[in-house]
PDB file of C-alpha atoms in Angstrom:
ATOM      1  CA  UNK A   1      47.412 162.334  87.501  1.00 78.00           C
ATOM      2  CA  UNK A   2      46.992 159.803  84.696  1.00 81.00           C
ATOM      3  CA  UNK A   3      46.663 162.430  81.977  1.00 85.00           C
ATOM      4  CA  UNK A   4      49.547 164.374  83.449  1.00 84.00           C
ATOM      5  CA  UNK A   5      51.727 161.279  83.092  1.00 83.00           C
ATOM      6  CA  UNK A   6      50.538 160.797  79.503  1.00 84.00           C
ATOM      7  CA  UNK A   7      51.333 164.321  78.370  1.00 87.00           C
ATOM      8  CA  UNK A   8      54.708 164.342  80.129  1.00 86.00           C
ATOM      9  CA  UNK A   9      56.035 161.436  78.068  1.00 85.00           C
ATOM     10  CA  UNK A  10      59.385 162.098  76.428  1.00 87.00           C
ATOM     11  CA  UNK A  11      58.082 160.941  73.052  1.00 85.00           C
ATOM     12  CA  UNK A  12      57.675 163.688  70.459  1.00 85.00           C
ATOM     13  CA  UNK A  13      54.909 163.998  67.886  1.00 86.00           C
ATOM     14  CA  UNK A  14      54.259 165.894  64.688  1.00 88.00           C
ATOM     15  CA  UNK A  15      52.361 169.051  65.569  1.00 90.00           C
ATOM     16  CA  UNK A  16      49.047 169.992  63.951  1.00 89.00           C
ATOM     17  CA  UNK A  17      47.869 173.601  64.074  1.00 89.00           C
ATOM     18  CA  UNK A  18      44.193 172.737  63.573  1.00 92.00           C
ATOM     19  CA  UNK A  19      43.832 170.851  66.879  1.00 95.00           C
ATOM     20  CA  UNK A  20      41.847 172.242  69.795  1.00 96.00           C
ATOM     21  CA  UNK A  21      42.202 170.935  73.342  1.00 96.00           C
ATOM     22  CA  UNK A  22      39.475 171.744  75.847  1.00 96.00           C
ATOM     23  CA  UNK A  23      39.547 171.288  79.626  1.00 94.00           C
ATOM     24  CA  UNK A  24      36.540 169.118  80.488  1.00 95.00           C
ATOM     25  CA  UNK A  25      36.188 170.251  84.070  1.00 92.00           C
ATOM     26  CA  UNK A  26      36.732 173.259  86.238  1.00 89.00           C
ATOM     27  CA  UNK A  27      39.830 172.898  88.345  1.00 79.00           C
ATOM     28  CA  UNK A  28      40.900 176.264  89.660  1.00 69.00           C
ATOM     29  CA  UNK A  29      42.410 175.506  93.061  1.00 64.00           C
ATOM     30  CA  UNK A  30      45.122 176.821  95.332  1.00 60.00           C
ATOM     31  CA  UNK A  31      46.227 173.246  96.029  1.00 57.00           C
ATOM     32  CA  UNK A  32      48.691 171.160  94.011  1.00 57.00           C
ATOM     33  CA  UNK A  33      48.706 167.369  94.218  1.00 54.00           C
ATOM     34  CA  UNK A  34      52.041 166.017  95.453  1.00 56.00           C
ATOM     35  CA  UNK A  35      53.667 169.253  94.336  1.00 53.00           C
ATOM     36  CA  UNK A  36      52.326 168.938  90.798  1.00 52.00           C
ATOM     37  CA  UNK A  37      49.794 171.190  89.087  1.00 54.00           C
ATOM     38  CA  UNK A  38      47.387 168.676  87.553  1.00 59.00           C
ATOM     39  CA  UNK A  39      44.572 171.119  86.892  1.00 79.00           C
ATOM     40  CA  UNK A  40      42.582 170.538  83.725  1.00 85.00           C
ATOM     41  CA  UNK A  41      43.516 173.909  82.284  1.00 89.00           C
ATOM     42  CA  UNK A  42      47.204 173.193  82.705  1.00 88.00           C
ATOM     43  CA  UNK A  43      46.780 169.755  81.115  1.00 90.00           C
ATOM     44  CA  UNK A  44      44.992 171.277  78.106  1.00 93.00           C
ATOM     45  CA  UNK A  45      47.930 173.662  77.675  1.00 93.00           C
ATOM     46  CA  UNK A  46      50.437 170.805  77.909  1.00 92.00           C
ATOM     47  CA  UNK A  47      48.532 168.747  75.315  1.00 93.00           C
ATOM     48  CA  UNK A  48      48.504 171.715  72.935  1.00 94.00           C
ATOM     49  CA  UNK A  49      52.250 172.152  73.461  1.00 93.00           C
ATOM     50  CA  UNK A  50      52.826 168.458  72.786  1.00 93.00           C
ATOM     51  CA  UNK A  51      50.580 167.977  69.758  1.00 93.00           C
ATOM     52  CA  UNK A  52      50.130 171.501  68.409  1.00 93.00           C
ATOM     53  CA  UNK A  53      47.058 173.658  68.054  1.00 93.00           C
ATOM     54  CA  UNK A  54      45.324 175.727  70.708  1.00 95.00           C
ATOM     55  CA  UNK A  55      43.565 175.128  74.002  1.00 96.00           C
ATOM     56  CA  UNK A  56      40.560 176.477  75.869  1.00 95.00           C
ATOM     57  CA  UNK A  57      40.473 176.900  79.638  1.00 93.00           C
ATOM     58  CA  UNK A  58      37.488 176.162  81.845  1.00 94.00           C
ATOM     59  CA  UNK A  59      37.729 179.054  84.296  1.00 91.00           C
ATOM     60  CA  UNK A  60      35.894 177.569  87.239  1.00 92.00           C
ATOM     61  CA  UNK A  61      36.399 175.702  90.492  1.00 89.00           C
ATOM     62  CA  UNK A  62      35.788 171.965  90.155  1.00 89.00           C
ATOM     63  CA  UNK A  63      33.092 171.541  92.808  1.00 91.00           C
ATOM     64  CA  UNK A  64      30.654 174.096  94.194  1.00 94.00           C
ATOM     65  CA  UNK A  65      29.032 174.202  97.624  1.00 91.00           C
ATOM     66  CA  UNK A  66      25.530 174.089  96.111  1.00 95.00           C
ATOM     67  CA  UNK A  67      24.161 173.108  92.699  1.00 95.00           C
ATOM     68  CA  UNK A  68      22.164 176.349  92.573  1.00 96.00           C
ATOM     69  CA  UNK A  69      25.381 178.358  92.906  1.00 97.00           C
ATOM     70  CA  UNK A  70      26.914 176.389  90.036  1.00 96.00           C
ATOM     71  CA  UNK A  71      23.808 176.871  87.870  1.00 96.00           C
ATOM     72  CA  UNK A  72      23.892 180.632  88.427  1.00 96.00           C
ATOM     73  CA  UNK A  73      27.656 180.739  87.823  1.00 95.00           C
ATOM     74  CA  UNK A  74      27.359 178.895  84.495  1.00 95.00           C
ATOM     75  CA  UNK A  75      24.985 181.561  83.167  1.00 95.00           C
ATOM     76  CA  UNK A  76      27.808 184.102  83.136  1.00 94.00           C
ATOM     77  CA  UNK A  77      29.194 184.931  79.674  1.00 92.00           C
ATOM     78  CA  UNK A  78      32.700 184.843  81.105  1.00 91.00           C
ATOM     79  CA  UNK A  79      32.212 181.116  81.743  1.00 93.00           C
ATOM     80  CA  UNK A  80      29.455 179.610  79.596  1.00 94.00           C
ATOM     81  CA  UNK A  81      31.522 179.756  76.408  1.00 95.00           C
ATOM     82  CA  UNK A  82      32.830 176.372  77.545  1.00 96.00           C
ATOM     83  CA  UNK A  83      29.455 174.768  76.756  1.00 95.00           C
ATOM     84  CA  UNK A  84      29.876 175.692  73.085  1.00 95.00           C
ATOM     85  CA  UNK A  85      33.421 174.300  73.140  1.00 96.00           C
ATOM     86  CA  UNK A  86      32.117 170.985  74.482  1.00 96.00           C
ATOM     87  CA  UNK A  87      29.808 170.712  71.462  1.00 95.00           C
ATOM     88  CA  UNK A  88      32.809 170.951  69.115  1.00 94.00           C
ATOM     89  CA  UNK A  89      34.573 167.915  70.566  1.00 96.00           C
ATOM     90  CA  UNK A  90      34.849 164.627  68.693  1.00 96.00           C
ATOM     91  CA  UNK A  91      37.366 162.952  71.021  1.00 97.00           C
ATOM     92  CA  UNK A  92      37.623 162.913  74.822  1.00 97.00           C
ATOM     93  CA  UNK A  93      40.523 161.483  76.821  1.00 95.00           C
ATOM     94  CA  UNK A  94      39.781 160.818  80.480  1.00 94.00           C
ATOM     95  CA  UNK A  95      41.184 159.106  83.522  1.00 92.00           C
ATOM     96  CA  UNK A  96      39.016 156.838  85.658  1.00 94.00           C
ATOM     97  CA  UNK A  97      38.998 157.215  89.429  1.00 91.00           C
ATOM     98  CA  UNK A  98      37.845 154.964  92.259  1.00 91.00           C
ATOM     99  CA  UNK A  99      36.452 156.233  95.588  1.00 89.00           C
ATOM    100  CA  UNK A 100      38.465 153.790  97.701  1.00 80.00           C
ATOM    101  CA  UNK A 101      40.250 156.151 100.052  1.00 68.00           C
ATOM    102  CA  UNK A 102      42.267 159.298 100.503  1.00 54.00           C
ATOM    103  CA  UNK A 103      44.464 158.560  97.480  1.00 57.00           C
ATOM    104  CA  UNK A 104      41.724 159.950  95.246  1.00 62.00           C
ATOM    105  CA  UNK A 105      42.763 163.193  93.541  1.00 66.00           C
ATOM    106  CA  UNK A 106      39.508 164.838  94.662  1.00 70.00           C
ATOM    107  CA  UNK A 107      40.411 164.092  98.270  1.00 68.00           C
ATOM    108  CA  UNK A 108      43.923 165.446  97.866  1.00 67.00           C
ATOM    109  CA  UNK A 109      42.705 168.615  96.172  1.00 68.00           C
ATOM    110  CA  UNK A 110      40.154 169.251  98.901  1.00 71.00           C
ATOM    111  CA  UNK A 111      37.095 168.798  96.678  1.00 78.00           C
ATOM    112  CA  UNK A 112      35.799 165.644  98.358  1.00 83.00           C
ATOM    113  CA  UNK A 113      35.456 165.194 102.110  1.00 84.00           C
ATOM    114  CA  UNK A 114      35.811 161.809 103.774  1.00 85.00           C
ATOM    115  CA  UNK A 115      32.161 161.991 104.805  1.00 89.00           C
ATOM    116  CA  UNK A 116      31.096 162.570 101.178  1.00 89.00           C
ATOM    117  CA  UNK A 117      33.329 159.747  99.970  1.00 89.00           C
ATOM    118  CA  UNK A 118      31.827 157.309 102.446  1.00 91.00           C
ATOM    119  CA  UNK A 119      28.301 158.350 101.484  1.00 93.00           C
ATOM    120  CA  UNK A 120      29.117 157.782  97.804  1.00 94.00           C
ATOM    121  CA  UNK A 121      30.540 154.331  98.540  1.00 93.00           C
ATOM    122  CA  UNK A 122      27.527 153.417 100.693  1.00 94.00           C
ATOM    123  CA  UNK A 123      25.302 154.263  97.743  1.00 95.00           C
ATOM    124  CA  UNK A 124      27.315 151.943  95.491  1.00 95.00           C
ATOM    125  CA  UNK A 125      29.673 154.359  93.731  1.00 96.00           C
ATOM    126  CA  UNK A 126      32.292 152.299  91.932  1.00 95.00           C
ATOM    127  CA  UNK A 127      34.148 154.924  89.874  1.00 95.00           C
ATOM    128  CA  UNK A 128      34.225 158.459  88.590  1.00 94.00           C
ATOM    129  CA  UNK A 129      34.949 160.199  85.339  1.00 95.00           C
ATOM    130  CA  UNK A 130      35.215 163.968  84.979  1.00 93.00           C
ATOM    131  CA  UNK A 131      34.717 164.116  88.758  1.00 92.00           C
ATOM    132  CA  UNK A 132      31.229 162.549  88.471  1.00 96.00           C
ATOM    133  CA  UNK A 133      30.484 159.259  90.178  1.00 97.00           C
ATOM    134  CA  UNK A 134      28.646 156.218  88.810  1.00 98.00           C
ATOM    135  CA  UNK A 135      27.781 152.681  89.953  1.00 97.00           C
ATOM    136  CA  UNK A 136      28.659 149.252  88.533  1.00 95.00           C
ATOM    137  CA  UNK A 137      26.155 149.738  85.703  1.00 96.00           C
ATOM    138  CA  UNK A 138      27.135 153.324  84.920  1.00 96.00           C
ATOM    139  CA  UNK A 139      24.101 154.854  86.652  1.00 97.00           C
ATOM    140  CA  UNK A 140      24.545 158.316  88.186  1.00 97.00           C
ATOM    141  CA  UNK A 141      21.137 159.381  89.523  1.00 95.00           C
ATOM    142  CA  UNK A 142      21.813 158.316  93.117  1.00 96.00           C
ATOM    143  CA  UNK A 143      24.890 160.586  93.272  1.00 96.00           C
ATOM    144  CA  UNK A 144      23.197 163.810  92.232  1.00 96.00           C
ATOM    145  CA  UNK A 145      23.893 165.269  95.692  1.00 95.00           C
ATOM    146  CA  UNK A 146      27.541 165.440  94.608  1.00 95.00           C
ATOM    147  CA  UNK A 147      27.574 165.242  90.796  1.00 97.00           C
ATOM    148  CA  UNK A 148      25.195 168.162  90.385  1.00 97.00           C
ATOM    149  CA  UNK A 149      27.707 170.411  92.132  1.00 96.00           C
ATOM    150  CA  UNK A 150      30.530 169.485  89.741  1.00 95.00           C
ATOM    151  CA  UNK A 151      31.530 171.988  87.057  1.00 95.00           C
ATOM    152  CA  UNK A 152      32.351 169.653  84.181  1.00 96.00           C
ATOM    153  CA  UNK A 153      31.149 168.183  80.940  1.00 97.00           C
ATOM    154  CA  UNK A 154      28.247 165.946  81.930  1.00 97.00           C
ATOM    155  CA  UNK A 155      28.637 162.185  81.558  1.00 96.00           C
ATOM    156  CA  UNK A 156      25.482 162.092  79.452  1.00 95.00           C
ATOM    157  CA  UNK A 157      27.128 164.481  76.991  1.00 96.00           C
ATOM    158  CA  UNK A 158      30.344 162.453  76.973  1.00 96.00           C
ATOM    159  CA  UNK A 159      28.284 159.430  75.947  1.00 95.00           C
ATOM    160  CA  UNK A 160      27.464 161.215  72.679  1.00 95.00           C
ATOM    161  CA  UNK A 161      31.118 161.888  71.743  1.00 96.00           C
ATOM    162  CA  UNK A 162      32.284 159.583  68.891  1.00 96.00           C
ATOM    163  CA  UNK A 163      35.644 158.613  70.448  1.00 97.00           C
ATOM    164  CA  UNK A 164      35.704 158.218  74.225  1.00 97.00           C
ATOM    165  CA  UNK A 165      39.156 157.152  75.401  1.00 97.00           C
ATOM    166  CA  UNK A 166      39.562 155.991  78.995  1.00 96.00           C
ATOM    167  CA  UNK A 167      42.948 155.419  80.607  1.00 94.00           C
ATOM    168  CA  UNK A 168      43.094 153.215  83.710  1.00 93.00           C
ATOM    169  CA  UNK A 169      45.353 150.409  84.914  1.00 87.00           C
ATOM    170  CA  UNK A 170      45.461 147.918  87.746  1.00 89.00           C
ATOM    171  CA  UNK A 171      42.920 145.523  89.162  1.00 91.00           C
ATOM    172  CA  UNK A 172      41.701 148.159  91.647  1.00 91.00           C
ATOM    173  CA  UNK A 173      40.292 150.011  88.637  1.00 93.00           C
ATOM    174  CA  UNK A 174      38.596 146.942  87.097  1.00 95.00           C
ATOM    175  CA  UNK A 175      35.067 147.529  88.439  1.00 95.00           C
ATOM    176  CA  UNK A 176      35.267 151.240  87.629  1.00 96.00           C
ATOM    177  CA  UNK A 177      36.255 150.412  84.045  1.00 96.00           C
ATOM    178  CA  UNK A 178      33.371 147.963  83.728  1.00 96.00           C
ATOM    179  CA  UNK A 179      30.921 150.549  85.047  1.00 96.00           C
ATOM    180  CA  UNK A 180      32.204 153.132  82.573  1.00 97.00           C
ATOM    181  CA  UNK A 181      31.802 150.674  79.692  1.00 95.00           C
ATOM    182  CA  UNK A 182      28.285 149.714  80.755  1.00 95.00           C
ATOM    183  CA  UNK A 183      27.383 153.380  81.101  1.00 96.00           C
ATOM    184  CA  UNK A 184      28.570 154.097  77.565  1.00 96.00           C
ATOM    185  CA  UNK A 185      31.176 156.577  78.797  1.00 97.00           C
ATOM    186  CA  UNK A 186      34.080 155.027  76.891  1.00 95.00           C
ATOM    187  CA  UNK A 187      34.582 152.959  73.760  1.00 95.00           C
ATOM    188  CA  UNK A 188      38.391 152.905  73.738  1.00 96.00           C
ATOM    189  CA  UNK A 189      40.360 151.643  76.725  1.00 96.00           C
ATOM    190  CA  UNK A 190      44.067 152.007  77.422  1.00 95.00           C
ATOM    191  CA  UNK A 191      45.004 149.683  80.288  1.00 94.00           C
ATOM    192  CA  UNK A 192      47.568 147.140  81.502  1.00 93.00           C
ATOM    193  CA  UNK A 193      47.775 143.419  80.722  1.00 94.00           C
ATOM    194  CA  UNK A 194      46.291 142.255  84.025  1.00 94.00           C
ATOM    195  CA  UNK A 195      43.171 144.399  83.763  1.00 93.00           C
ATOM    196  CA  UNK A 196      42.766 143.642  80.039  1.00 94.00           C
ATOM    197  CA  UNK A 197      42.979 139.870  80.555  1.00 94.00           C
ATOM    198  CA  UNK A 198      40.388 139.960  83.312  1.00 93.00           C
ATOM    199  CA  UNK A 199      38.021 142.025  81.177  1.00 93.00           C
ATOM    200  CA  UNK A 200      38.350 139.482  78.359  1.00 93.00           C
ATOM    201  CA  UNK A 201      37.690 136.608  80.771  1.00 92.00           C
ATOM    202  CA  UNK A 202      34.549 138.302  82.077  1.00 90.00           C
ATOM    203  CA  UNK A 203      33.319 139.055  78.552  1.00 88.00           C
ATOM    204  CA  UNK A 204      33.856 135.440  77.448  1.00 88.00           C
ATOM    205  CA  UNK A 205      32.092 134.160  80.557  1.00 86.00           C
ATOM    206  CA  UNK A 206      29.115 136.440  79.885  1.00 83.00           C
ATOM    207  CA  UNK A 207      28.795 135.088  76.349  1.00 78.00           C
ATOM    208  CA  UNK A 208      28.465 131.472  77.525  1.00 72.00           C
TER     209      UNK A 208
END
């Protein structure tokens, strides 16, 4: 939803033909969210339309029933080209989610059951990026029961990208932002004044 709002801005930009936009996660689904198609492939197309260049689709569902099914699926030549595309990236732009209820896009799209959400929260999940959950320190190991079934660029690989831009606003996203920073999953943050001020206060307090 966040990236959909970004790309739908009325502002125009100079177009560059040498840009490549890549969907970071599988998102093929029969369900739209609030009547809007916010699938990663559609967002990649919109970004290419807005800024120029081309885009690459990730032709996969977002979450599989079993990690073994996903592993087998990703061996197919019709799909595993996306792994080479991930290696070409030098910038990622991601939204940051919080598992605090049914408002989560994964819930709305049918990729996360309420039982799974509660289990993630019980294990300390504080946020998610590219559909993969992490705790307050950015750790992901305890959520492998879900994360390993997600068809997406892995958070460990995102950590190695030079420019990692996260977009999240509101105090409800504060802990998720902190976890993403601690995990090394973002080094550029676009947020609102309230969240930014609180982050600065916490950083200053930690330095004392």
